[in-house]
């Protein structure tokens, strides 16, 4: 599908509390993946947004004496500001209170009801308002009479008339799909959990609530609203134009990747694909479940009360440094401990020292030996050229698979090789000896600066624009061995100044 737009999504966040670094992590990851595809020349569309219905949000707004719509408007505005602050460039911002979204949900509901995939029944049993999840009495008992996922108090839903989605009839088809599409579930640890739970058997899913007014009314039965997860998952279709703008939809769908935290992987790897199967729509290419940022071993979350906001971190570090840290510090898919000290250590070890110095030293030498220009003549060093080729291959492979950590490792091997190259070649000696090799060395180093700037730009768009200005270059997909002979290198302020501990 060469001219299909690359379509990547984040979870839509609950509009009931300030967003923290955990939410920023998913959003930045999607933004980096999208910027990478754009750098390669693809059309891209990145979607984020807000999950604005349901009992949890209704309760929070009521407790604050604010109308629910005003309440969610406030959080949606804050989210947009945060993403701009974090240099996230989203192409779509969906809200489940948007009228187009609500119409999509109603239409899907009608279609599935008409074909018998949604049917009438009754529900009673435990419900966790914090997770907006139905559980069985046995699951709650096994968890010690609390929510098996978050450990909070459980609400008992008294018997009510309800509609159910025939999830149980999709188990076999889901397993066939997972088998036929081994790249669909990632990373492997999460794939195994999903396959296990589907293999154990699926129950039909209640998709309405009778005593929750803050939601989308069931078509033809205003006494019920649509279950918030059924509503929320459909954001990926409504924002892609289904069914109101099928031209857009055919450009975007199927999504290339849904990025989600591991606690909502089941919803995305089981319920969502089954809903799409029921709608007879193609399934996304991939659902990627990432790990959690923790503080003292606890997940950073509003309910634990240990949240850190990006604004707090960025009193000390540029938002691009936080973006870089997110994806450099831990492999995408595992958990990691968050601390300001670790960001400081990473900053010094990766940015201020190797990268900042590579720029500074190259700029100073170009100024001193060539009047601030790339040498007019000379040839690119063969070993570094080879290293750039290998880096490009490995970086691209990792980025396409969302292995950001592997991609950055590959890039830092090149940065280290370029710094070693300076030590080995000793340009200051070549200068004294008036050796023509000096041209080759500085030509090669200048090429490394643009190479690194281009590949790093999805991670640090603003800092890389500064780096590009230092070398009078326009960010684009770099080429191995590129050397712009005779071009001026203006340099500029220190890119990554040292920070105190
Ligand atoms: N509204 C649902 C998602 C619906 S998607 C159709 C929801 N919202 S949420 O506000 O609770 O956001 C959860 C998501 O935020 C996680 O899946 C993850 O992407 C991110 N994170 C929240 N806390 C996190 C950490 N401590 N660490 C990493 N990511 C975390 O669930």
Short mmCIF file of C-alpha atoms and ligand atoms in Angstrom, two decimals:
data_model
loop_
_atom_site.label_atom_id
_atom_site.label_comp_id
_atom_site.label_asym_id
_atom_site.label_seq_id
_atom_site.Cartn_x
_atom_site.Cartn_y
_atom_site.Cartn_z
CA UNK A 1 0.00 0.00 0.00
CA UNK A 2 2.57 2.61 -1.01
CA UNK A 3 0.38 5.70 -1.05
CA UNK A 4 -1.65 4.94 2.00
CA UNK A 5 -1.21 7.61 4.67
CA UNK A 6 0.70 6.39 7.75
CA UNK A 7 -1.96 6.55 10.50
CA UNK A 8 -0.85 6.28 14.12
CA UNK A 9 -2.90 6.85 17.27
CA UNK A 10 -2.47 7.35 21.01
CA UNK A 11 -5.05 6.38 23.63
CA UNK A 12 -7.61 9.11 24.16
CA UNK A 13 -7.09 10.37 27.70
CA UNK A 14 -9.76 10.71 30.39
CA UNK A 15 -10.80 14.33 30.74
CA UNK A 16 -10.85 14.30 34.51
CA UNK A 17 -7.37 15.22 35.79
CA UNK A 18 -4.24 17.01 34.59
CA UNK A 19 -2.17 14.92 32.20
CA UNK A 20 1.19 13.72 33.48
CA UNK A 21 4.41 12.31 32.07
CA UNK A 22 2.81 8.86 31.56
CA UNK A 23 0.33 10.34 29.10
CA UNK A 24 3.06 12.46 27.53
CA UNK A 25 5.11 9.31 26.98
CA UNK A 26 2.49 7.65 24.73
CA UNK A 27 1.86 10.87 22.85
CA UNK A 28 5.52 11.64 22.28
CA UNK A 29 6.15 8.06 21.09
CA UNK A 30 3.39 8.39 18.49
CA UNK A 31 4.70 11.79 17.45
CA UNK A 32 8.24 10.45 17.01
CA UNK A 33 7.00 7.50 14.93
CA UNK A 34 4.95 9.84 12.78
CA UNK A 35 7.79 12.34 12.31
CA UNK A 36 10.05 9.48 11.28
CA UNK A 37 7.63 8.33 8.58
CA UNK A 38 7.24 11.93 7.41
CA UNK A 39 11.02 12.26 7.23
CA UNK A 40 11.05 9.24 4.94
CA UNK A 41 8.60 11.03 2.69
CA UNK A 42 5.31 9.40 3.63
CA UNK A 43 2.00 11.17 4.15
CA UNK A 44 1.24 10.91 7.85
CA UNK A 45 -1.64 11.37 10.25
CA UNK A 46 -1.25 11.24 14.00
CA UNK A 47 -4.34 11.16 16.17
CA UNK A 48 -4.74 11.91 19.85
CA UNK A 49 -7.70 13.17 21.83
CA UNK A 50 -9.88 12.97 24.89
CA UNK A 51 -12.21 10.36 26.37
CA UNK A 52 -14.97 12.51 27.81
CA UNK A 53 -17.97 10.35 28.74
CA UNK A 54 -18.83 7.94 31.52
CA UNK A 55 -19.47 7.66 35.20
CA UNK A 56 -15.94 8.54 36.34
CA UNK A 57 -15.96 11.89 34.57
CA UNK A 58 -19.52 12.60 35.59
CA UNK A 59 -18.66 11.97 39.24
CA UNK A 60 -15.54 14.18 39.12
CA UNK A 61 -17.41 17.07 37.53
CA UNK A 62 -20.35 16.74 39.94
CA UNK A 63 -18.01 16.66 42.94
CA UNK A 64 -16.55 19.96 41.74
CA UNK A 65 -19.97 21.46 41.01
CA UNK A 66 -19.11 21.98 37.34
CA UNK A 67 -21.31 20.98 34.39
CA UNK A 68 -19.77 17.91 32.71
CA UNK A 69 -19.41 19.63 29.34
CA UNK A 70 -17.58 22.60 30.93
CA UNK A 71 -15.44 20.17 32.88
CA UNK A 72 -14.29 18.22 29.80
CA UNK A 73 -13.82 21.41 27.75
CA UNK A 74 -11.32 22.59 30.32
CA UNK A 75 -9.26 19.38 30.17
CA UNK A 76 -9.37 19.27 26.38
CA UNK A 77 -7.94 22.80 26.26
CA UNK A 78 -5.24 21.87 28.74
CA UNK A 79 -4.31 18.79 26.72
CA UNK A 80 -3.95 20.81 23.51
CA UNK A 81 -1.67 23.26 25.31
CA UNK A 82 0.41 20.46 26.72
CA UNK A 83 0.92 18.79 23.33
CA UNK A 84 1.98 22.11 21.78
CA UNK A 85 4.38 22.62 24.70
CA UNK A 86 5.84 19.14 24.12
CA UNK A 87 6.41 19.91 20.39
CA UNK A 88 3.86 17.26 19.43
CA UNK A 89 2.41 17.88 16.02
CA UNK A 90 -0.93 16.03 15.98
CA UNK A 91 -3.04 16.04 12.85
CA UNK A 92 -6.26 15.10 14.59
CA UNK A 93 -7.58 15.81 18.08
CA UNK A 94 -10.74 13.82 18.67
CA UNK A 95 -13.14 14.34 21.55
CA UNK A 96 -15.85 11.83 22.30
CA UNK A 97 -18.28 14.73 22.81
CA UNK A 98 -17.71 15.87 19.17
CA UNK A 99 -20.94 15.55 17.22
CA UNK A 100 -19.23 13.65 14.35
CA UNK A 101 -17.86 11.12 16.83
CA UNK A 102 -21.24 10.66 18.50
CA UNK A 103 -22.86 10.04 15.14
CA UNK A 104 -20.23 7.40 14.28
CA UNK A 105 -20.91 5.60 17.56
CA UNK A 106 -24.68 5.66 17.03
CA UNK A 107 -24.28 4.40 13.46
CA UNK A 108 -21.99 1.54 14.50
CA UNK A 109 -24.41 0.63 17.26
CA UNK A 110 -27.32 0.55 14.80
CA UNK A 111 -25.38 -1.60 12.31
CA UNK A 112 -24.25 -4.14 14.89
CA UNK A 113 -27.70 -4.35 16.40
CA UNK A 114 -29.26 -4.84 12.99
CA UNK A 115 -26.96 -7.78 12.25
CA UNK A 116 -27.48 -9.33 15.67
CA UNK A 117 -24.00 -8.69 17.05
CA UNK A 118 -25.60 -6.48 19.71
CA UNK A 119 -28.57 -8.07 21.49
CA UNK A 120 -30.90 -7.38 24.44
CA UNK A 121 -30.35 -8.93 27.87
CA UNK A 122 -29.80 -7.89 31.49
CA UNK A 123 -26.73 -7.07 33.55
CA UNK A 124 -25.88 -7.22 37.20
CA UNK A 125 -22.49 -7.49 38.79
CA UNK A 126 -19.32 -5.69 39.85
CA UNK A 127 -18.01 -2.60 38.04
CA UNK A 128 -14.89 -0.49 38.61
CA UNK A 129 -15.68 3.18 37.97
CA UNK A 130 -12.01 4.15 37.97
CA UNK A 131 -11.16 1.66 35.17
CA UNK A 132 -14.69 1.85 33.68
CA UNK A 133 -14.57 -1.96 33.51
CA UNK A 134 -17.07 -4.77 34.18
CA UNK A 135 -15.71 -7.71 36.16
CA UNK A 136 -17.12 -11.09 37.17
CA UNK A 137 -17.89 -11.78 40.85
CA UNK A 138 -15.14 -14.42 40.79
CA UNK A 139 -12.50 -11.97 39.50
CA UNK A 140 -13.36 -9.53 42.28
CA UNK A 141 -13.32 -12.28 44.89
CA UNK A 142 -9.91 -13.49 43.70
CA UNK A 143 -8.57 -9.93 43.95
CA UNK A 144 -9.68 -9.65 47.61
CA UNK A 145 -12.99 -7.88 47.03
CA UNK A 146 -11.54 -4.98 45.09
CA UNK A 147 -10.83 -4.07 41.47
CA UNK A 148 -8.47 -6.70 39.98
CA UNK A 149 -6.77 -3.98 37.90
CA UNK A 150 -6.44 -0.89 40.10
CA UNK A 151 -7.26 -2.25 43.55
CA UNK A 152 -9.96 0.34 44.17
CA UNK A 153 -13.42 -0.12 45.67
CA UNK A 154 -15.90 -1.90 43.42
CA UNK A 155 -19.42 -0.68 42.61
CA UNK A 156 -22.22 -3.27 42.38
CA UNK A 157 -24.49 -2.70 39.39
CA UNK A 158 -28.00 -3.82 40.35
CA UNK A 159 -29.90 -5.83 37.77
CA UNK A 160 -30.67 -3.59 34.79
CA UNK A 161 -31.82 -4.11 31.25
CA UNK A 162 -28.75 -3.96 29.02
CA UNK A 163 -27.42 -4.62 25.54
CA UNK A 164 -24.52 -6.98 24.92
CA UNK A 165 -21.91 -7.27 22.18
CA UNK A 166 -21.42 -10.86 20.99
CA UNK A 167 -17.71 -10.90 21.81
CA UNK A 168 -17.75 -14.63 22.58
CA UNK A 169 -18.36 -15.51 18.94
CA UNK A 170 -15.12 -13.83 17.81
CA UNK A 171 -12.60 -15.86 19.86
CA UNK A 172 -11.75 -18.33 17.09
CA UNK A 173 -11.51 -15.62 14.44
CA UNK A 174 -9.25 -13.54 16.68
CA UNK A 175 -6.90 -16.47 17.27
CA UNK A 176 -6.78 -17.16 13.52
CA UNK A 177 -6.01 -13.51 12.91
CA UNK A 178 -3.20 -13.39 15.50
CA UNK A 179 -1.68 -16.50 13.93
CA UNK A 180 -1.88 -15.14 10.41
CA UNK A 181 -0.53 -11.70 11.41
CA UNK A 182 2.38 -12.25 13.78
CA UNK A 183 3.28 -8.52 13.79
CA UNK A 184 -0.16 -7.45 14.97
CA UNK A 185 0.42 -7.91 18.71
CA UNK A 186 3.56 -6.30 20.12
CA UNK A 187 5.69 -6.62 22.11
CA UNK A 188 5.75 -10.44 22.46
CA UNK A 189 5.13 -10.50 26.24
CA UNK A 190 1.85 -8.69 25.81
CA UNK A 191 0.93 -10.78 22.76
CA UNK A 192 1.19 -13.95 24.85
CA UNK A 193 -1.15 -12.60 27.53
CA UNK A 194 -3.73 -11.67 24.93
CA UNK A 195 -3.54 -15.05 23.21
CA UNK A 196 -3.87 -16.81 26.59
CA UNK A 197 -6.96 -14.88 27.57
CA UNK A 198 -8.67 -15.40 24.22
CA UNK A 199 -7.78 -19.10 24.30
CA UNK A 200 -9.41 -19.39 27.76
CA UNK A 201 -12.67 -18.16 26.14
CA UNK A 202 -14.46 -14.84 25.87
CA UNK A 203 -17.73 -13.68 27.41
CA UNK A 204 -20.11 -11.33 25.69
CA UNK A 205 -19.57 -7.71 26.71
CA UNK A 206 -22.20 -5.43 28.23
CA UNK A 207 -22.18 -2.26 26.10
CA UNK A 208 -24.77 -0.07 27.80
CA UNK A 209 -25.35 1.56 31.19
CA UNK A 210 -28.80 2.37 32.51
CA UNK A 211 -28.07 4.76 35.34
CA UNK A 212 -25.27 6.75 33.73
CA UNK A 213 -26.60 9.82 31.97
CA UNK A 214 -23.25 11.30 30.81
CA UNK A 215 -22.79 9.35 27.60
CA UNK A 216 -24.18 8.77 24.13
CA UNK A 217 -27.83 7.66 24.30
CA UNK A 218 -28.56 4.26 22.75
CA UNK A 219 -30.35 4.86 19.42
CA UNK A 220 -34.05 4.32 20.01
CA UNK A 221 -33.71 3.92 23.79
CA UNK A 222 -32.73 7.11 25.61
CA UNK A 223 -33.00 5.38 29.00
CA UNK A 224 -29.56 3.87 28.34
CA UNK A 225 -26.17 5.27 27.35
CA UNK A 226 -23.45 3.45 25.44
CA UNK A 227 -20.69 1.93 27.56
CA UNK A 228 -17.76 4.34 27.65
CA UNK A 229 -15.16 1.91 26.23
CA UNK A 230 -17.38 0.97 23.29
CA UNK A 231 -17.76 4.72 22.67
CA UNK A 232 -14.05 5.51 23.18
CA UNK A 233 -12.56 2.79 20.96
CA UNK A 234 -14.60 4.08 18.04
CA UNK A 235 -12.61 7.34 18.13
CA UNK A 236 -10.08 5.68 15.82
CA UNK A 237 -12.80 5.31 13.18
CA UNK A 238 -14.73 8.53 13.75
CA UNK A 239 -11.58 10.68 13.49
CA UNK A 240 -10.65 8.83 10.29
CA UNK A 241 -13.96 9.80 8.69
CA UNK A 242 -15.99 6.62 9.17
CA UNK A 243 -18.67 6.69 7.87
CA UNK A 244 -19.14 10.41 7.13
CA UNK A 245 -16.00 10.99 5.01
CA UNK A 246 -15.17 7.73 3.27
CA UNK A 247 -12.62 9.48 1.02
CA UNK A 248 -10.53 10.31 4.08
CA UNK A 249 -11.25 6.91 5.56
CA UNK A 250 -9.84 5.04 2.57
CA UNK A 251 -6.64 7.10 2.80
CA UNK A 252 -6.19 6.39 6.51
CA UNK A 253 -7.66 3.01 7.29
CA UNK A 254 -6.45 0.53 8.42
CA UNK A 255 -4.42 2.31 11.09
CA UNK A 256 -0.72 1.45 11.00
CA UNK A 257 -0.41 1.39 14.76
CA UNK A 258 -2.36 1.98 17.96
CA UNK A 259 0.03 2.90 20.76
CA UNK A 260 -1.40 2.10 24.20
CA UNK A 261 -0.25 1.51 27.77
CA UNK A 262 -0.20 -2.11 28.89
CA UNK A 263 -3.18 -1.71 31.25
CA UNK A 264 -5.51 -1.10 28.29
CA UNK A 265 -3.91 -3.64 25.94
CA UNK A 266 -6.79 -6.12 26.33
CA UNK A 267 -9.33 -3.54 25.15
CA UNK A 268 -7.22 -2.85 22.07
CA UNK A 269 -6.05 -6.35 21.25
CA UNK A 270 -9.29 -8.25 21.90
CA UNK A 271 -12.42 -6.08 22.12
CA UNK A 272 -11.42 -3.55 19.45
CA UNK A 273 -10.44 -6.07 16.76
CA UNK A 274 -13.63 -8.03 17.47
CA UNK A 275 -15.68 -4.84 17.00
CA UNK A 276 -13.93 -4.24 13.68
CA UNK A 277 -14.56 -7.84 12.61
CA UNK A 278 -18.23 -7.38 13.43
CA UNK A 279 -18.22 -4.24 11.29
CA UNK A 280 -16.43 -6.18 8.52
CA UNK A 281 -13.64 -3.62 8.45
CA UNK A 282 -9.91 -4.37 8.09
CA UNK A 283 -7.95 -4.60 11.33
CA UNK A 284 -5.07 -2.25 12.21
CA UNK A 285 -1.56 -3.35 11.31
CA UNK A 286 -0.34 -3.28 14.89
CA UNK A 287 -1.29 -2.71 18.52
CA UNK A 288 1.80 -1.80 20.53
CA UNK A 289 1.55 -2.00 24.32
CA UNK A 290 4.19 -0.03 26.18
CA UNK A 291 5.25 -0.16 29.81
CA UNK A 292 4.87 2.28 32.69
CA UNK A 293 6.97 5.00 34.18
CA UNK A 294 7.24 4.35 37.88
CA UNK A 295 8.27 6.32 40.96
CA UNK A 296 9.61 4.22 43.83
CA UNK A 297 8.19 1.11 42.11
CA UNK A 298 4.64 2.52 41.83
CA UNK A 299 3.05 3.36 38.51
CA UNK A 300 2.87 7.11 38.09
CA UNK A 301 -0.86 7.79 38.21
CA UNK A 302 -3.47 10.11 39.56
CA UNK A 303 -4.88 7.43 41.85
CA UNK A 304 -1.48 6.68 43.42
CA UNK A 305 -1.09 10.43 43.88
CA UNK A 306 2.50 10.52 42.62
CA UNK A 307 2.09 12.36 39.35
CA UNK A 308 4.86 14.39 37.74
CA UNK A 309 3.81 16.80 35.00
CA UNK A 310 5.94 17.63 31.96
CA UNK A 311 5.80 21.28 33.06
CA UNK A 312 7.61 20.43 36.31
CA UNK A 313 10.33 18.51 34.47
CA UNK A 314 10.71 21.26 31.91
CA UNK A 315 11.44 23.93 34.52
CA UNK A 316 14.86 22.36 34.35
CA UNK A 317 15.05 20.63 30.96
CA UNK A 318 13.91 21.64 27.48
CA UNK A 319 10.78 19.67 26.41
CA UNK A 320 12.90 18.02 23.69
CA UNK A 321 15.21 16.64 26.37
CA UNK A 322 12.24 15.00 28.06
CA UNK A 323 11.12 13.59 24.69
CA UNK A 324 14.59 12.18 24.13
CA UNK A 325 14.80 10.77 27.64
CA UNK A 326 11.45 8.97 27.28
CA UNK A 327 12.67 6.90 24.37
CA UNK A 328 16.37 6.65 25.17
CA UNK A 329 16.08 5.50 28.76
CA UNK A 330 14.05 2.33 28.45
CA UNK A 331 13.06 -0.02 25.62
CA UNK A 332 9.54 0.62 24.37
CA UNK A 333 7.48 -2.12 26.03
CA UNK A 334 9.21 -2.37 29.44
CA UNK A 335 8.71 -0.38 32.67
CA UNK A 336 11.23 2.18 33.86
CA UNK A 337 11.98 4.28 36.94
CA UNK A 338 11.56 8.00 36.44
CA UNK A 339 13.77 10.55 38.18
CA UNK A 340 15.16 14.00 37.51
CA UNK A 341 18.62 12.66 38.36
CA UNK A 342 18.38 10.10 35.57
CA UNK A 343 17.39 12.77 33.06
CA UNK A 344 20.40 14.82 34.19
CA UNK A 345 22.70 11.82 33.80
CA UNK A 346 21.37 10.99 30.35
CA UNK A 347 21.63 14.61 29.32
CA UNK A 348 25.28 14.76 30.26
CA UNK A 349 26.26 11.30 29.04
CA UNK A 350 24.47 11.43 25.67
CA UNK A 351 23.84 15.03 24.73
CA UNK A 352 26.15 17.51 26.46
CA UNK A 353 29.25 15.34 26.09
CA UNK A 354 29.31 13.26 22.92
CA UNK A 355 26.82 15.14 20.74
CA UNK A 356 27.44 18.70 21.99
CA UNK A 357 31.19 18.19 21.79
CA UNK A 358 31.08 16.72 18.31
CA UNK A 359 29.33 19.87 17.12
CA UNK A 360 31.52 22.25 19.07
CA UNK A 361 34.82 20.68 18.10
CA UNK A 362 33.90 20.40 14.43
CA UNK A 363 32.66 23.98 14.28
CA UNK A 364 35.78 25.31 16.03
CA UNK A 365 38.09 23.40 13.67
CA UNK A 366 36.18 24.51 10.58
CA UNK A 367 36.43 28.10 11.78
CA UNK A 368 40.12 27.85 12.56
CA UNK A 369 41.32 25.82 9.58
CA UNK A 370 38.82 26.71 6.83
CA UNK A 371 37.41 30.15 7.70
CA UNK A 372 34.04 28.73 8.85
CA UNK A 373 33.32 26.71 5.71
CA UNK A 374 33.25 23.04 4.79
CA UNK A 375 36.45 22.29 2.79
CA UNK A 376 36.10 22.91 -0.98
CA UNK A 377 37.84 19.65 -1.83
CA UNK A 378 38.62 16.27 -0.28
CA UNK A 379 36.97 12.90 0.02
CA UNK A 380 34.71 11.32 2.61
CA UNK A 381 36.43 8.83 4.93
CA UNK A 382 35.63 5.27 3.80
CA UNK A 383 35.27 3.78 7.29
CA UNK A 384 32.89 6.50 8.48
CA UNK A 385 30.93 6.23 5.24
CA UNK A 386 30.51 2.52 5.89
CA UNK A 387 29.46 3.23 9.48
CA UNK A 388 26.86 5.75 8.28
CA UNK A 389 25.43 3.20 5.84
CA UNK A 390 25.14 0.58 8.59
CA UNK A 391 23.63 3.14 10.97
CA UNK A 392 21.03 4.19 8.44
CA UNK A 393 20.02 0.60 7.81
CA UNK A 394 19.81 -0.33 11.48
CA UNK A 395 18.19 2.95 12.58
CA UNK A 396 15.49 2.62 9.89
CA UNK A 397 14.75 -1.00 10.71
CA UNK A 398 14.36 -0.21 14.41
CA UNK A 399 12.26 2.91 13.84
CA UNK A 400 9.87 1.13 11.49
CA UNK A 401 9.31 -1.46 14.22
CA UNK A 402 8.93 1.24 16.95
CA UNK A 403 12.11 0.04 18.65
CA UNK A 404 13.16 3.61 19.44
CA UNK A 405 15.75 2.43 21.91
CA UNK A 406 17.52 0.28 19.32
CA UNK A 407 17.46 3.13 16.81
CA UNK A 408 19.06 5.54 19.28
CA UNK A 409 21.68 2.98 20.26
CA UNK A 410 22.65 2.67 16.60
CA UNK A 411 22.86 6.44 16.22
CA UNK A 412 24.99 6.84 19.32
CA UNK A 413 27.42 4.25 18.01
CA UNK A 414 27.96 6.55 15.05
CA UNK A 415 28.35 9.63 17.28
CA UNK A 416 30.94 7.76 19.34
CA UNK A 417 32.70 6.63 16.16
CA UNK A 418 32.84 10.23 14.91
CA UNK A 419 34.33 11.41 18.22
CA UNK A 420 36.91 8.61 18.10
CA UNK A 421 37.69 9.59 14.51
CA UNK A 422 38.72 13.05 15.75
CA UNK A 423 41.01 11.54 18.37
CA UNK A 424 42.55 9.10 15.90
CA UNK A 425 43.04 11.54 13.01
CA UNK A 426 44.31 14.42 15.18
CA UNK A 427 43.29 17.24 12.82
CA UNK A 428 45.47 19.71 14.81
CA UNK A 429 48.55 17.67 13.82
CA UNK A 430 47.36 17.42 10.19
CA UNK A 431 46.99 21.21 10.20
CA UNK A 432 50.51 21.75 11.46
CA UNK A 433 51.85 19.31 8.89
CA UNK A 434 49.77 21.01 6.16
CA UNK A 435 48.45 17.55 5.28
CA UNK A 436 45.69 17.40 2.58
CA UNK A 437 44.06 14.75 4.76
CA UNK A 438 42.75 17.58 6.93
CA UNK A 439 40.18 18.31 4.20
CA UNK A 440 38.95 14.69 4.24
CA UNK A 441 38.62 14.67 8.02
CA UNK A 442 36.62 17.89 8.27
CA UNK A 443 34.50 17.07 5.27
CA UNK A 444 33.62 13.77 6.91
CA UNK A 445 32.87 15.35 10.28
CA UNK A 446 30.62 18.00 8.69
CA UNK A 447 28.73 15.21 6.95
CA UNK A 448 28.29 13.46 10.30
CA UNK A 449 26.72 16.59 11.80
CA UNK A 450 23.99 16.73 9.18
CA UNK A 451 23.52 12.96 9.25
CA UNK A 452 22.95 12.93 13.02
CA UNK A 453 20.75 16.05 12.95
CA UNK A 454 18.43 14.52 10.36
CA UNK A 455 17.99 11.18 12.10
CA UNK A 456 17.56 12.72 15.53
CA UNK A 457 14.97 15.26 14.38
CA UNK A 458 11.88 13.10 15.04
CA UNK A 459 12.96 12.86 18.69
CA UNK A 460 14.02 16.48 19.24
CA UNK A 461 12.39 18.63 16.56
CA UNK A 462 13.22 22.00 18.11
CA UNK A 463 16.76 21.20 19.27
CA UNK A 464 17.50 19.63 15.88
CA UNK A 465 16.26 22.78 14.13
CA UNK A 466 18.88 24.64 16.23
CA UNK A 467 21.49 22.07 15.25
CA UNK A 468 20.53 22.43 11.59
CA UNK A 469 20.89 26.22 11.85
CA UNK A 470 24.45 25.71 13.17
CA UNK A 471 25.37 23.96 9.94
CA UNK A 472 23.13 25.98 7.61
CA UNK A 473 21.16 22.89 6.68
CA UNK A 474 17.48 22.16 6.15
CA UNK A 475 16.26 19.07 7.99
CA UNK A 476 15.58 16.21 5.62
CA UNK A 477 16.29 12.52 5.35
CA UNK A 478 20.09 12.39 5.46
CA UNK A 479 22.23 10.47 3.01
CA UNK A 480 25.33 8.49 3.92
CA UNK A 481 28.46 10.20 2.63
CA UNK A 482 26.82 13.54 1.93
CA UNK A 483 29.27 16.47 2.06
CA UNK A 484 28.32 19.97 0.98
CA UNK A 485 31.74 21.18 -0.10
CA UNK A 486 32.45 24.87 0.42
CA UNK A 487 29.22 25.61 2.33
CA UNK A 488 29.41 28.00 5.31
CA UNK A 489 29.03 26.61 8.82
CA UNK A 490 27.73 29.51 10.91
CA UNK A 491 27.83 27.67 14.29
CA UNK A 492 26.06 29.34 17.19
CA UNK A 493 25.41 29.20 20.93
CA UNK A 494 26.40 26.03 22.80
CA UNK A 495 23.74 23.46 21.94
CA UNK A 496 23.75 21.41 25.14
CA UNK A 497 25.28 23.47 27.96
CA UNK A 498 26.39 21.61 31.07
CA UNK A 499 23.81 21.38 33.88
CA UNK A 500 24.63 21.35 37.57
CA UNK A 501 23.72 18.16 39.44
N1 LIG B 1 -9.51 6.68 28.24
C1 LIG B 1 -8.78 5.49 28.32
C2 LIG B 1 -8.20 5.12 26.98
C3 LIG B 1 -9.20 4.98 25.87
S1 LIG B 1 -8.42 4.64 24.34
C4 LIG B 1 -9.68 4.25 23.35
C5 LIG B 1 -7.65 5.66 29.33
N2 LIG B 1 -7.27 6.91 29.58
S2 LIG B 1 -6.14 7.37 30.62
O1 LIG B 1 -6.25 8.81 30.77
O2 LIG B 1 -6.22 6.61 31.81
O3 LIG B 1 -4.78 7.11 29.89
C6 LIG B 1 -4.17 5.88 29.96
C7 LIG B 1 -2.92 5.88 29.09
O4 LIG B 1 -1.98 6.90 29.52
C8 LIG B 1 -2.13 4.60 29.21
O5 LIG B 1 -2.65 3.60 28.38
C9 LIG B 1 -0.76 5.04 28.78
O6 LIG B 1 -0.78 5.18 27.39
C10 LIG B 1 -0.67 6.40 29.47
N3 LIG B 1 -0.14 6.29 30.83
C11 LIG B 1 -0.77 6.70 31.97
N4 LIG B 1 0.09 6.49 33.02
C12 LIG B 1 1.25 5.97 32.58
C13 LIG B 1 2.50 5.68 33.18
N5 LIG B 1 2.73 5.80 34.47
N6 LIG B 1 3.50 5.27 32.37
C14 LIG B 1 3.35 5.16 31.01
N7 LIG B 1 2.17 5.43 30.42
C15 LIG B 1 1.07 5.73 31.17
O7 LIG B 1 -7.14 4.66 29.79
#
